[in-house]
PDB file of C-alpha atoms in Angstrom:
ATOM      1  CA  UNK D   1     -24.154 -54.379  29.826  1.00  0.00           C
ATOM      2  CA  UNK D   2     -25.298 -52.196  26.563  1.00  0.00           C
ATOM      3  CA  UNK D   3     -23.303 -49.007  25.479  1.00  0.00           C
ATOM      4  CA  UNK D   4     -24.437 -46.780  22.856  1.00  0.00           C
ATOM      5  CA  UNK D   5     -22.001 -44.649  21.171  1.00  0.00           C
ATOM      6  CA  UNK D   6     -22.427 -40.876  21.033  1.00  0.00           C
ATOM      7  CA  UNK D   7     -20.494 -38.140  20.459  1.00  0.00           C
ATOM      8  CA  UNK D   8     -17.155 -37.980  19.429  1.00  0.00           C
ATOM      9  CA  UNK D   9     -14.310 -36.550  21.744  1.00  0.00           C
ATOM     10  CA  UNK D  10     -11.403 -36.792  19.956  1.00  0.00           C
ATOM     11  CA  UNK D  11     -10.322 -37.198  15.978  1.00  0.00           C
ATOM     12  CA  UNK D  12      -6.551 -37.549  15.090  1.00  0.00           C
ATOM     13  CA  UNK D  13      -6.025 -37.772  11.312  1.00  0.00           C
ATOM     14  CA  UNK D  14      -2.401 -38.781   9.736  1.00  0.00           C
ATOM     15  CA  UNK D  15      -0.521 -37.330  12.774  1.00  0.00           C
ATOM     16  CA  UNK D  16       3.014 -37.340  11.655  1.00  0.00           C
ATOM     17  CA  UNK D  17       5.876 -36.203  14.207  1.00  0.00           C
ATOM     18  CA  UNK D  18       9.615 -35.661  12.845  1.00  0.00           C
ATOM     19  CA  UNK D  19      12.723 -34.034  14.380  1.00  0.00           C
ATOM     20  CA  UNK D  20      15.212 -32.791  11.566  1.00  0.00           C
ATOM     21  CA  UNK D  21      14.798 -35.389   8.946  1.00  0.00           C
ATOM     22  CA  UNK D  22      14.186 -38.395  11.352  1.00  0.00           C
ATOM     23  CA  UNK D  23      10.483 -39.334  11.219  1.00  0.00           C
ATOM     24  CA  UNK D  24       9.185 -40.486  14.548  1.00  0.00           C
ATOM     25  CA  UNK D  25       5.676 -41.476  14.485  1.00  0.00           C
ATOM     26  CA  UNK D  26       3.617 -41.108  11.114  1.00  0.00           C
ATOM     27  CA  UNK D  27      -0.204 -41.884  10.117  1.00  0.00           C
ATOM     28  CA  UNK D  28      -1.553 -41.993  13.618  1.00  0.00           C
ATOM     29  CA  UNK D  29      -5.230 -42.423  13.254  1.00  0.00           C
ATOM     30  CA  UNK D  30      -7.748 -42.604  16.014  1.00  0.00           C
ATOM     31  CA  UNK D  31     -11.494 -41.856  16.710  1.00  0.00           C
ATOM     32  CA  UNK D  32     -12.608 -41.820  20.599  1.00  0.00           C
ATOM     33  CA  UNK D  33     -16.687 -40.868  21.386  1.00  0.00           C
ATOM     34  CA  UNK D  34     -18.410 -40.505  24.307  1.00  0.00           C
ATOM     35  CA  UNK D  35     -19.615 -43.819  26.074  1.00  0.00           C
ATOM     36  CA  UNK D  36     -23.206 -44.284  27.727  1.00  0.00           C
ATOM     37  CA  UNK D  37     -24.073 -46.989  29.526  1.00  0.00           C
ATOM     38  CA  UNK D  38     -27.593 -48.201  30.550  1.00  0.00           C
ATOM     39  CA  UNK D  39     -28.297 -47.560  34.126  1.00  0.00           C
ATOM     40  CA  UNK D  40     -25.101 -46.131  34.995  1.00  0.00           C
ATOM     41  CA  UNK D  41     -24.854 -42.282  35.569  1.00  0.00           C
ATOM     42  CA  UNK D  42     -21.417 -41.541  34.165  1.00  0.00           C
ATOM     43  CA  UNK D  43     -18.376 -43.073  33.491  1.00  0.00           C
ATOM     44  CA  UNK D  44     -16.201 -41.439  31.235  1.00  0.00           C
ATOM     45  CA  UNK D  45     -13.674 -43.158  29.271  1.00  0.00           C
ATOM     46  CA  UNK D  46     -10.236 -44.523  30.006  1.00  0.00           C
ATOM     47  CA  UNK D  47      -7.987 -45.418  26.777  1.00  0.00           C
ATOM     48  CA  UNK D  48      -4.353 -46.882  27.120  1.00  0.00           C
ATOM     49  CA  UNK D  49      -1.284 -46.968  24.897  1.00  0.00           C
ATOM     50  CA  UNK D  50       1.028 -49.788  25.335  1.00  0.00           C
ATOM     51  CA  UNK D  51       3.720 -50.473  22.796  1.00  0.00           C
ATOM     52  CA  UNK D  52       7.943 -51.267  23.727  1.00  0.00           C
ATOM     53  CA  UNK D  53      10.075 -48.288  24.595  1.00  0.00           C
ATOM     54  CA  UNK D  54      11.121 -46.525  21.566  1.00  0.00           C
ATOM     55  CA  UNK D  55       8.350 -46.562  20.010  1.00  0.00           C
ATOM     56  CA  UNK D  56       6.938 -43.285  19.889  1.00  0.00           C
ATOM     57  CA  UNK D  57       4.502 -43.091  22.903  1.00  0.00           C
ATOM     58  CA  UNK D  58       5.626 -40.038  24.760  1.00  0.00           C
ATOM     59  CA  UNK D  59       6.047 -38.127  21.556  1.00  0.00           C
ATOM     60  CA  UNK D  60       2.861 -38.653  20.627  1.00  0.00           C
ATOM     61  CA  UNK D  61       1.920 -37.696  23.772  1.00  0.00           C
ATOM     62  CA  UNK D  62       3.455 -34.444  23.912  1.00  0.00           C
ATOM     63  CA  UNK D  63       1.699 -34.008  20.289  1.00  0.00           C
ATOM     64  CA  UNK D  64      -1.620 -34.656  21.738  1.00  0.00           C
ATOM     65  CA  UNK D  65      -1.456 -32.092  24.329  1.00  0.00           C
ATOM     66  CA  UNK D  66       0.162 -28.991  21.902  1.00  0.00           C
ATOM     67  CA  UNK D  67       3.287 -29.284  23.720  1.00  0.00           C
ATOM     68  CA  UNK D  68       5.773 -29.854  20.901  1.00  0.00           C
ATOM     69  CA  UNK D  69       4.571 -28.810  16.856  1.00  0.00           C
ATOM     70  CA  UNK D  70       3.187 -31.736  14.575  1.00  0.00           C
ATOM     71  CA  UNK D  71       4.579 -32.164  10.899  1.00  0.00           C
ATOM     72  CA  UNK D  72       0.946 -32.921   9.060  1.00  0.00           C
ATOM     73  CA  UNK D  73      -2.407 -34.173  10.561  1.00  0.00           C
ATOM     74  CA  UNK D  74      -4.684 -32.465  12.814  1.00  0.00           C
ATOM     75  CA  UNK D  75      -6.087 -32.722  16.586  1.00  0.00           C
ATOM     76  CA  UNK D  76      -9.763 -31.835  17.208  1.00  0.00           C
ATOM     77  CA  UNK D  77     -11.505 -32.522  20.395  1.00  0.00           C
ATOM     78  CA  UNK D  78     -14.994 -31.826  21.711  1.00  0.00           C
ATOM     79  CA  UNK D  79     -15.573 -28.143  22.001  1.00  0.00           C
ATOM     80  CA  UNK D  80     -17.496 -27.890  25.282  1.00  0.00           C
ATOM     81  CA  UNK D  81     -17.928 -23.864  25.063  1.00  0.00           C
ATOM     82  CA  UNK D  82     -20.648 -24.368  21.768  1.00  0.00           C
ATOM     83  CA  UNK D  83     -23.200 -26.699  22.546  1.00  0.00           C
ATOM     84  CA  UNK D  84     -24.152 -27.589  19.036  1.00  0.00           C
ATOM     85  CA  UNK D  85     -23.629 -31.418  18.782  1.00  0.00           C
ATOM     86  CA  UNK D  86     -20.215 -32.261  17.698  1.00  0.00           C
ATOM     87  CA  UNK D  87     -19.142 -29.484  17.840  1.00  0.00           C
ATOM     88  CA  UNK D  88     -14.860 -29.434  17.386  1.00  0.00           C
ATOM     89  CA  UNK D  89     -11.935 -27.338  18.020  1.00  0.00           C
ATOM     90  CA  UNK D  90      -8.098 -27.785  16.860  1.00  0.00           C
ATOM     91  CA  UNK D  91      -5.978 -28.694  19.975  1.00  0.00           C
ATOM     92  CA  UNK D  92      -4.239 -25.865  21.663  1.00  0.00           C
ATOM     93  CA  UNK D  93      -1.816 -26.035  24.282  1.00  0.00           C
ATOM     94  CA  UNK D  94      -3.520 -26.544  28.002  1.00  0.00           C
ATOM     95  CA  UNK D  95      -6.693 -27.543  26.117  1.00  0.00           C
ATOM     96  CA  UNK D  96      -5.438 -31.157  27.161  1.00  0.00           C
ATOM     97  CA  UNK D  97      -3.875 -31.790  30.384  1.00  0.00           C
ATOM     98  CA  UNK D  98      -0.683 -33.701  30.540  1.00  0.00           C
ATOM     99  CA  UNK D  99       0.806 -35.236  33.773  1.00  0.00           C
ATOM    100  CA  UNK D 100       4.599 -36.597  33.531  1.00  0.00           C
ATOM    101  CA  UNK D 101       5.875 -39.222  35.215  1.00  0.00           C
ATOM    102  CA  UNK D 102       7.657 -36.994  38.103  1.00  0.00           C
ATOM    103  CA  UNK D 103       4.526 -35.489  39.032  1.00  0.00           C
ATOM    104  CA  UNK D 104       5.792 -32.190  38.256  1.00  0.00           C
ATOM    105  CA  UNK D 105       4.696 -29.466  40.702  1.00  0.00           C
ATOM    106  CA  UNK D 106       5.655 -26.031  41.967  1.00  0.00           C
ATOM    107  CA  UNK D 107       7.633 -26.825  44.534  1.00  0.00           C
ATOM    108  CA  UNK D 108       6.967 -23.037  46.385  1.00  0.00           C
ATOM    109  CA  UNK D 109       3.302 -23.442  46.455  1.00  0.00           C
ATOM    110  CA  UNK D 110       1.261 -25.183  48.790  1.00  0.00           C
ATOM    111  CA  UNK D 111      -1.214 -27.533  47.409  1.00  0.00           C
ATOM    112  CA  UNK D 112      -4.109 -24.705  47.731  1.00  0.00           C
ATOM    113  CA  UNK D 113      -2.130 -22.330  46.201  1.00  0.00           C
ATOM    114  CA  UNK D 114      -0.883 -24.463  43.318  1.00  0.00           C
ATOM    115  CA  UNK D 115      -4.799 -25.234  42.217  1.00  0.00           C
ATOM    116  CA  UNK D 116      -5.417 -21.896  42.883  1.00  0.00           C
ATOM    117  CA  UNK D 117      -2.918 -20.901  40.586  1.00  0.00           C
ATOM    118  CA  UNK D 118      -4.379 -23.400  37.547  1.00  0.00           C
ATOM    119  CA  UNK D 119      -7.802 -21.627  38.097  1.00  0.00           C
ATOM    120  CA  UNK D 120      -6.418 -18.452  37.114  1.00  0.00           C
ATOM    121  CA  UNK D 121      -8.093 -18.112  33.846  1.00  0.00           C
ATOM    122  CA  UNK D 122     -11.078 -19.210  34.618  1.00  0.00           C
ATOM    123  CA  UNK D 123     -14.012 -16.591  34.704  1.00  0.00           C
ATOM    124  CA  UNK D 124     -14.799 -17.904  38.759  1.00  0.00           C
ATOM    125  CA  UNK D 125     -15.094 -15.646  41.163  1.00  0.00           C
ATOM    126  CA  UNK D 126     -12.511 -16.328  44.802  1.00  0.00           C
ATOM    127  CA  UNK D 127     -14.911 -17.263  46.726  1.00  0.00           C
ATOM    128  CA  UNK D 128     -15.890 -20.085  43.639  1.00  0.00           C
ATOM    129  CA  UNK D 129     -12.707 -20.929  43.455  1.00  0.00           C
ATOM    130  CA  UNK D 130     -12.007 -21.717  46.964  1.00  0.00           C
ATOM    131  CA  UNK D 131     -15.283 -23.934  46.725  1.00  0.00           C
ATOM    132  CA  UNK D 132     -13.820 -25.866  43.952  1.00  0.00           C
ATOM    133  CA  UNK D 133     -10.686 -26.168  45.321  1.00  0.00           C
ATOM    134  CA  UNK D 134     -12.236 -27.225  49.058  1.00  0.00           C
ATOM    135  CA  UNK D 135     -14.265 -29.949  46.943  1.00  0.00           C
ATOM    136  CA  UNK D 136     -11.811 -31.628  45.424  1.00  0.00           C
ATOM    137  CA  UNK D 137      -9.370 -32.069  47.805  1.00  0.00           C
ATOM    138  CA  UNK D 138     -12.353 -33.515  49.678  1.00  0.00           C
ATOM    139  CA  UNK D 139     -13.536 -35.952  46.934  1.00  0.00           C
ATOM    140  CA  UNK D 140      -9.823 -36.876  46.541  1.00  0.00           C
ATOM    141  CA  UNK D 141      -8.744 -37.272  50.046  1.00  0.00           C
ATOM    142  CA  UNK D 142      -5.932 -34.631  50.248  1.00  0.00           C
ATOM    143  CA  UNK D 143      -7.860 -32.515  52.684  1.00  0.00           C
ATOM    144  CA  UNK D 144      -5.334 -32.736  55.011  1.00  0.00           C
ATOM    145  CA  UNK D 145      -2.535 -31.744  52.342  1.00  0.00           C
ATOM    146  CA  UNK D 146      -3.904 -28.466  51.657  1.00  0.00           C
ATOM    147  CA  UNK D 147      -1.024 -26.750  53.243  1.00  0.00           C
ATOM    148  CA  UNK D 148       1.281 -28.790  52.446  1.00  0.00           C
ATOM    149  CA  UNK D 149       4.225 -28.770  49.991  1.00  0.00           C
ATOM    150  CA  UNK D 150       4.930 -30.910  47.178  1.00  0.00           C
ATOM    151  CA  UNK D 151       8.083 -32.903  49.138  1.00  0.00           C
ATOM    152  CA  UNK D 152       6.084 -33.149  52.305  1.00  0.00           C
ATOM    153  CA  UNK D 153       3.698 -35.297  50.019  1.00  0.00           C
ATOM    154  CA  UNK D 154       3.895 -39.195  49.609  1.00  0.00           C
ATOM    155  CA  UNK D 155       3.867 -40.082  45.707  1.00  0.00           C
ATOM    156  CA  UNK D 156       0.523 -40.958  45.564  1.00  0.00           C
ATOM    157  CA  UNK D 157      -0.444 -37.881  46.664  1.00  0.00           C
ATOM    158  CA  UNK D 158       1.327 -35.752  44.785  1.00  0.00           C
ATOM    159  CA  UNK D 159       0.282 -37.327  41.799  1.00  0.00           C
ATOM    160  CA  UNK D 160      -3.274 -36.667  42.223  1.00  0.00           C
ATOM    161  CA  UNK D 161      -2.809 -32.988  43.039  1.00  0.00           C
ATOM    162  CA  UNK D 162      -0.505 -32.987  39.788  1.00  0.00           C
ATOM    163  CA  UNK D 163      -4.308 -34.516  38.303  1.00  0.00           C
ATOM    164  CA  UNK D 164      -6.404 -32.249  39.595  1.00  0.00           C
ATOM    165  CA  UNK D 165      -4.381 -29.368  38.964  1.00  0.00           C
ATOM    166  CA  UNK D 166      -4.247 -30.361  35.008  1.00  0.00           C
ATOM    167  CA  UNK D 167      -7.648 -30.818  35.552  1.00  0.00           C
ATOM    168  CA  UNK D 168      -8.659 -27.405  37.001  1.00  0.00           C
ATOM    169  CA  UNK D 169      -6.557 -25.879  33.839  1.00  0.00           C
ATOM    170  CA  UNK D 170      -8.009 -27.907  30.595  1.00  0.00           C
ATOM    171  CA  UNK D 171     -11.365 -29.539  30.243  1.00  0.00           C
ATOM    172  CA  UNK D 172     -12.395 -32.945  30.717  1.00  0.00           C
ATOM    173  CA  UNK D 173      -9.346 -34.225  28.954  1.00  0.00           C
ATOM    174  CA  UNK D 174      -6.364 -35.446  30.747  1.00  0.00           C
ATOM    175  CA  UNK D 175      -3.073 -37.985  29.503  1.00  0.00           C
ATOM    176  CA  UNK D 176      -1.064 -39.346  31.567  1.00  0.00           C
ATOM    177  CA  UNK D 177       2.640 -40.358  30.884  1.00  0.00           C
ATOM    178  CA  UNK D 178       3.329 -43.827  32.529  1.00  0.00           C
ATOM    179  CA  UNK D 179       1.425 -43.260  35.441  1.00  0.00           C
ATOM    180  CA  UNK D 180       2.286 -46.551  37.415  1.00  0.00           C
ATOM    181  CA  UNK D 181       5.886 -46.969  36.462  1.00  0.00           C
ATOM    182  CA  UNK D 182       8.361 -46.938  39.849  1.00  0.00           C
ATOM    183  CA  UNK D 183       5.172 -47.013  42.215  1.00  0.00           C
ATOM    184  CA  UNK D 184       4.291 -49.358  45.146  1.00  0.00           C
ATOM    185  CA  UNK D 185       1.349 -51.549  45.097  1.00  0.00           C
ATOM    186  CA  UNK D 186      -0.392 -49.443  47.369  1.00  0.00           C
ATOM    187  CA  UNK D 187       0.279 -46.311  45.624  1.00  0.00           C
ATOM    188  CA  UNK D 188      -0.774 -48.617  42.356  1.00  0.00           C
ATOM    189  CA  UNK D 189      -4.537 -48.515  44.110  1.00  0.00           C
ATOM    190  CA  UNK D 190      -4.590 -44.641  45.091  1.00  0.00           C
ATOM    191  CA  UNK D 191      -3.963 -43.831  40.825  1.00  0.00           C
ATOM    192  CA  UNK D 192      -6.638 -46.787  40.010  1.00  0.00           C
ATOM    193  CA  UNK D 193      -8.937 -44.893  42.621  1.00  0.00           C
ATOM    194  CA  UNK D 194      -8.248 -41.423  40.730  1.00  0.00           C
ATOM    195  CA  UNK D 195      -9.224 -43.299  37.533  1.00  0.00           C
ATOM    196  CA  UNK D 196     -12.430 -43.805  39.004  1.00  0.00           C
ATOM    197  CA  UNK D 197     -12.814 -40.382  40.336  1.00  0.00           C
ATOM    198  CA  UNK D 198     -11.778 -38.968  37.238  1.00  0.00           C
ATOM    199  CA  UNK D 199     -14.614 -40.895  35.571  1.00  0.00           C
ATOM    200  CA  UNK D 200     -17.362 -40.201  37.945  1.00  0.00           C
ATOM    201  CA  UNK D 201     -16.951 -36.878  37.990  1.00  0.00           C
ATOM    202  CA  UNK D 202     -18.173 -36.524  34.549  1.00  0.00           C
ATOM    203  CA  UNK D 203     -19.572 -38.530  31.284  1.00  0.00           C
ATOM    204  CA  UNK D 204     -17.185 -36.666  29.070  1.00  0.00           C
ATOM    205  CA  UNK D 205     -13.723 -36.927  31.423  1.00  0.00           C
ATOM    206  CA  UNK D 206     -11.578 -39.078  28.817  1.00  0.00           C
ATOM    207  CA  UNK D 207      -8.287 -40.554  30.674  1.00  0.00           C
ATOM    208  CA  UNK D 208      -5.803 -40.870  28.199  1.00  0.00           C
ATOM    209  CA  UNK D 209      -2.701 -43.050  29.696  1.00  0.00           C
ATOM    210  CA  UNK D 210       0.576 -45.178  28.414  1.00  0.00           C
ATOM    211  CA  UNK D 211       1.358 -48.150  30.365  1.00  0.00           C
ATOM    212  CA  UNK D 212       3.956 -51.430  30.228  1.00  0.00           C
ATOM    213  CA  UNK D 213       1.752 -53.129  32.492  1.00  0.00           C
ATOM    214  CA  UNK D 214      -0.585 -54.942  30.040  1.00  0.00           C
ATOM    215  CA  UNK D 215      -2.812 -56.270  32.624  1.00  0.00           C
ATOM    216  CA  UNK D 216      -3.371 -52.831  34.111  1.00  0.00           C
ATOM    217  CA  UNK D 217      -4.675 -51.999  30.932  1.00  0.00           C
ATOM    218  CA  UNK D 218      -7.052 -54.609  30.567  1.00  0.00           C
ATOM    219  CA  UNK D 219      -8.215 -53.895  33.831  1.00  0.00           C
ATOM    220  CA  UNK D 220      -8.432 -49.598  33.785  1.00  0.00           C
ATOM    221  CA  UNK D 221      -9.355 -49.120  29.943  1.00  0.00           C
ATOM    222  CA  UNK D 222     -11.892 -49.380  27.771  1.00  0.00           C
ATOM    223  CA  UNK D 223      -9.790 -49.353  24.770  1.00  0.00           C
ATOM    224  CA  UNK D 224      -6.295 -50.320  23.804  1.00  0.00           C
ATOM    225  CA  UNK D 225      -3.939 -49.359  21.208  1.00  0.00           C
ATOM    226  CA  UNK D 226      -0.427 -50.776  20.282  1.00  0.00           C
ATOM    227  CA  UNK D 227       2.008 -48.222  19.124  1.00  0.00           C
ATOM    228  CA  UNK D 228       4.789 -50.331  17.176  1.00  0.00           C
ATOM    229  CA  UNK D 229       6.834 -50.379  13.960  1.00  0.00           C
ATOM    230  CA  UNK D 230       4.864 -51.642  11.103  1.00  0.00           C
ATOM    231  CA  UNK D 231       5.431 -53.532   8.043  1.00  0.00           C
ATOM    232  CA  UNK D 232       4.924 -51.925   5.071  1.00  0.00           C
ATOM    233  CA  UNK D 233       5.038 -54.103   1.922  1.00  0.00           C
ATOM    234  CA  UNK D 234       7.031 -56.548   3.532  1.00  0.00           C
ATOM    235  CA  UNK D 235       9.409 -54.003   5.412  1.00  0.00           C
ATOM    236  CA  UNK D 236       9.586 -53.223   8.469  1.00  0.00           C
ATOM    237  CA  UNK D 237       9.848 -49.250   9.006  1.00  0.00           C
ATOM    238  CA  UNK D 238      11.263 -47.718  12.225  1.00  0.00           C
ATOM    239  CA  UNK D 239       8.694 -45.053  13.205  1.00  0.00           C
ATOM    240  CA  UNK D 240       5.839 -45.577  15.560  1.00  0.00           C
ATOM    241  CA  UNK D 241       2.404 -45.928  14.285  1.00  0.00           C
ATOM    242  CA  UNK D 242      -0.577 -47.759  15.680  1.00  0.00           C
ATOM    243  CA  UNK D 243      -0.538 -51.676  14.629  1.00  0.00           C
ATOM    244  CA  UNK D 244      -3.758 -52.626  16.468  1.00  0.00           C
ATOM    245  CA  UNK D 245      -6.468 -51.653  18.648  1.00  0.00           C
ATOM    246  CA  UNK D 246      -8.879 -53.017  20.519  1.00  0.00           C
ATOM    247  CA  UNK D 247     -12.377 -51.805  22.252  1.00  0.00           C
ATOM    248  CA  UNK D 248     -13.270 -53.815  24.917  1.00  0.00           C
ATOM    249  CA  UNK D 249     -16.595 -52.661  24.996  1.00  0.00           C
ATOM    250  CA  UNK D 250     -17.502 -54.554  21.850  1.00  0.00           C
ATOM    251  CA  UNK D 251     -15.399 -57.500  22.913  1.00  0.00           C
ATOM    252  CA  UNK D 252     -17.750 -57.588  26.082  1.00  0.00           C
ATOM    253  CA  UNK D 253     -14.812 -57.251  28.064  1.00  0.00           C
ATOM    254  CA  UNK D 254     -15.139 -54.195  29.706  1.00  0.00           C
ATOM    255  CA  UNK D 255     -16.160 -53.276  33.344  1.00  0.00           C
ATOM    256  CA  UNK D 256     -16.052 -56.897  33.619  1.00  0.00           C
ATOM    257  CA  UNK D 257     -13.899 -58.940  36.533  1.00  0.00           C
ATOM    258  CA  UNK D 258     -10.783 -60.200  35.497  1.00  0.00           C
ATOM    259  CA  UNK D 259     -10.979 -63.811  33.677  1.00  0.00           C
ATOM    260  CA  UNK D 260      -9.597 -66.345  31.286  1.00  0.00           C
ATOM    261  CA  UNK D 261     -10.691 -64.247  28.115  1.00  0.00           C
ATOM    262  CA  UNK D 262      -8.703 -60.907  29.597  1.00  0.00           C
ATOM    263  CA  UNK D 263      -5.555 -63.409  30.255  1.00  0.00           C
ATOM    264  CA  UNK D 264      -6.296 -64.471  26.550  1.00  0.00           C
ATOM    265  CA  UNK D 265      -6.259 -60.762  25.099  1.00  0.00           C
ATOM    266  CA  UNK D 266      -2.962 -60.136  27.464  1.00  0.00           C
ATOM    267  CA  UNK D 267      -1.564 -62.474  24.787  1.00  0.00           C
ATOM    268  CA  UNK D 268      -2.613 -61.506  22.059  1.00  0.00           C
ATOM    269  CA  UNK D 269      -1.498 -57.513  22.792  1.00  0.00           C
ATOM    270  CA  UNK D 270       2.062 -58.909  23.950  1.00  0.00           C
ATOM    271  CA  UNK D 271       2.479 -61.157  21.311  1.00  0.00           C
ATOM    272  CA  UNK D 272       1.272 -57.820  18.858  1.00  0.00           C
ATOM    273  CA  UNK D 273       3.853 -55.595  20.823  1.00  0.00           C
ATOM    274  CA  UNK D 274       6.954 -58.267  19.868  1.00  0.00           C
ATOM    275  CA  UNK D 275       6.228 -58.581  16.500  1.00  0.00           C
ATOM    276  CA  UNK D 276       6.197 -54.657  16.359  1.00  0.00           C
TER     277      UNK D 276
END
């Protein structure tokens, strides 16, 4: 299936991380654009970090969404207020959304009044906000958990409030911190199906996620990086950077059903993750 590339979403240049003198991750360089596909109306993009523990991922996470101070580099993502082409804005706190792996959510509000609450800055009116709000929980199936709160909710289910929520508060952006780690196979298929929500409900919404589950990744994202501890002139340091990526779109791999060339790249990214 073609893809044309077009604009770009988000540009991280020589993002460095370092508490007291102990570097963390260094030289992280990445360029994601906007996808199109021919024939299909939207589809957003899904990229995944894998790398072993230790290796930086939640860091630069937390770096990625403003949520803890960067040591060089710089974060720009699409600005969506100017509609001149390409146009770019430094990352701010909230611009991004971040979801943990708890699922953290206010655990005195009711779902409706916990998205009501992340709409607050937003120029809508009440009435637009209780559309919005009635919508989603619709298109998401938690219609019948709008009164309910957070630990009358079954994990899957609080996990996509915790998305939409992040969702209603930043803009089209959203990274998610091990999303599948402790969760049941079934609950497995309710945060694959809010993948695909998240990508239907707009060509720019760009699901940012870290993973151990290789094969998840092949399956959800259209891009992979390895986060790992490179060799530098024959030495290996011990901060995170990334060692490899790959686009699955150009390896005609993408939005494709599982098969013997995926189970090939599964390899290849485990075998880069060891070695780093």
């Amino acid at each position: 299936m073609k893809h044309e590339y077009k604009e770009t979403l988000l540009y991280v240049e020589n993002l460095s991380v370092a508490y007291d003198d102990t570097i963390i991750i260094k030289d992280i360089n990445l360029v994601e654009k906007d996808v199109i596909r021919d024939g299909v109306d939207s589809t957003g993009q899904v990229v995944a970090f894998v790398g072993r523990s230790g290796r930086g991922k939640s860091t630069f996470f937390k770096a990625l969404t403003g949520l803890i101070p960067t040591n060089s580099g710089k974060i720009l993502i699409r600005d969506f207020a100017n509609n001149e082409p390409n146009a770019a804005k430094s990352v701010c706190e909230g611009d991004i959304g971040f979801v943990d792996q708890k699922y953290t959510l206010f655990r005195h509000k009711t779902v409706t009044e916990a998205l009501k609450f992340s709409l607050r800055k937003t120029k809508l009116s009440n009435t637009e906000k209780d559309e919005k709000i009635k919508l989603y929980l619709k298109e998401w199936g938690l219609e019948n958990c709008k009164d309910k709160y957070p630990n009358e909710l079954s994990g899957g289910q609080r996990q996509r409030t915790a998305i939409i929520e992040q969702l209603f508060s930043s803009d089209q952006f959203i990274v998610l911190d091990e999303p599948f780690s402790g969760l049941d196979v079934g609950n497995i298929e309710e945060v694959k199906k809010s993948f695909e929500l998240l990508g239907k409900s707009s060509d720019f919404n760009t699901v940012i996620f870290s993973t151990h589950d290789i094969e998840l990744a092949i399956e959800l994202a259209q891009t992979i990086y390895v986060i790992g501890h490179p060799t530098v002139n024959g030495k290996k340091e011990n901060y995170g950077t990334i060692v490899a990526k790959y686009d699955l779109r150009d390896m005609g791999l993408a939005w494709k059903d599982y098969c013997d060339d995926h189970l090939k790249l599964s390899k290849e990214i485990i075998h880069q993750m060891m070695i780093s």
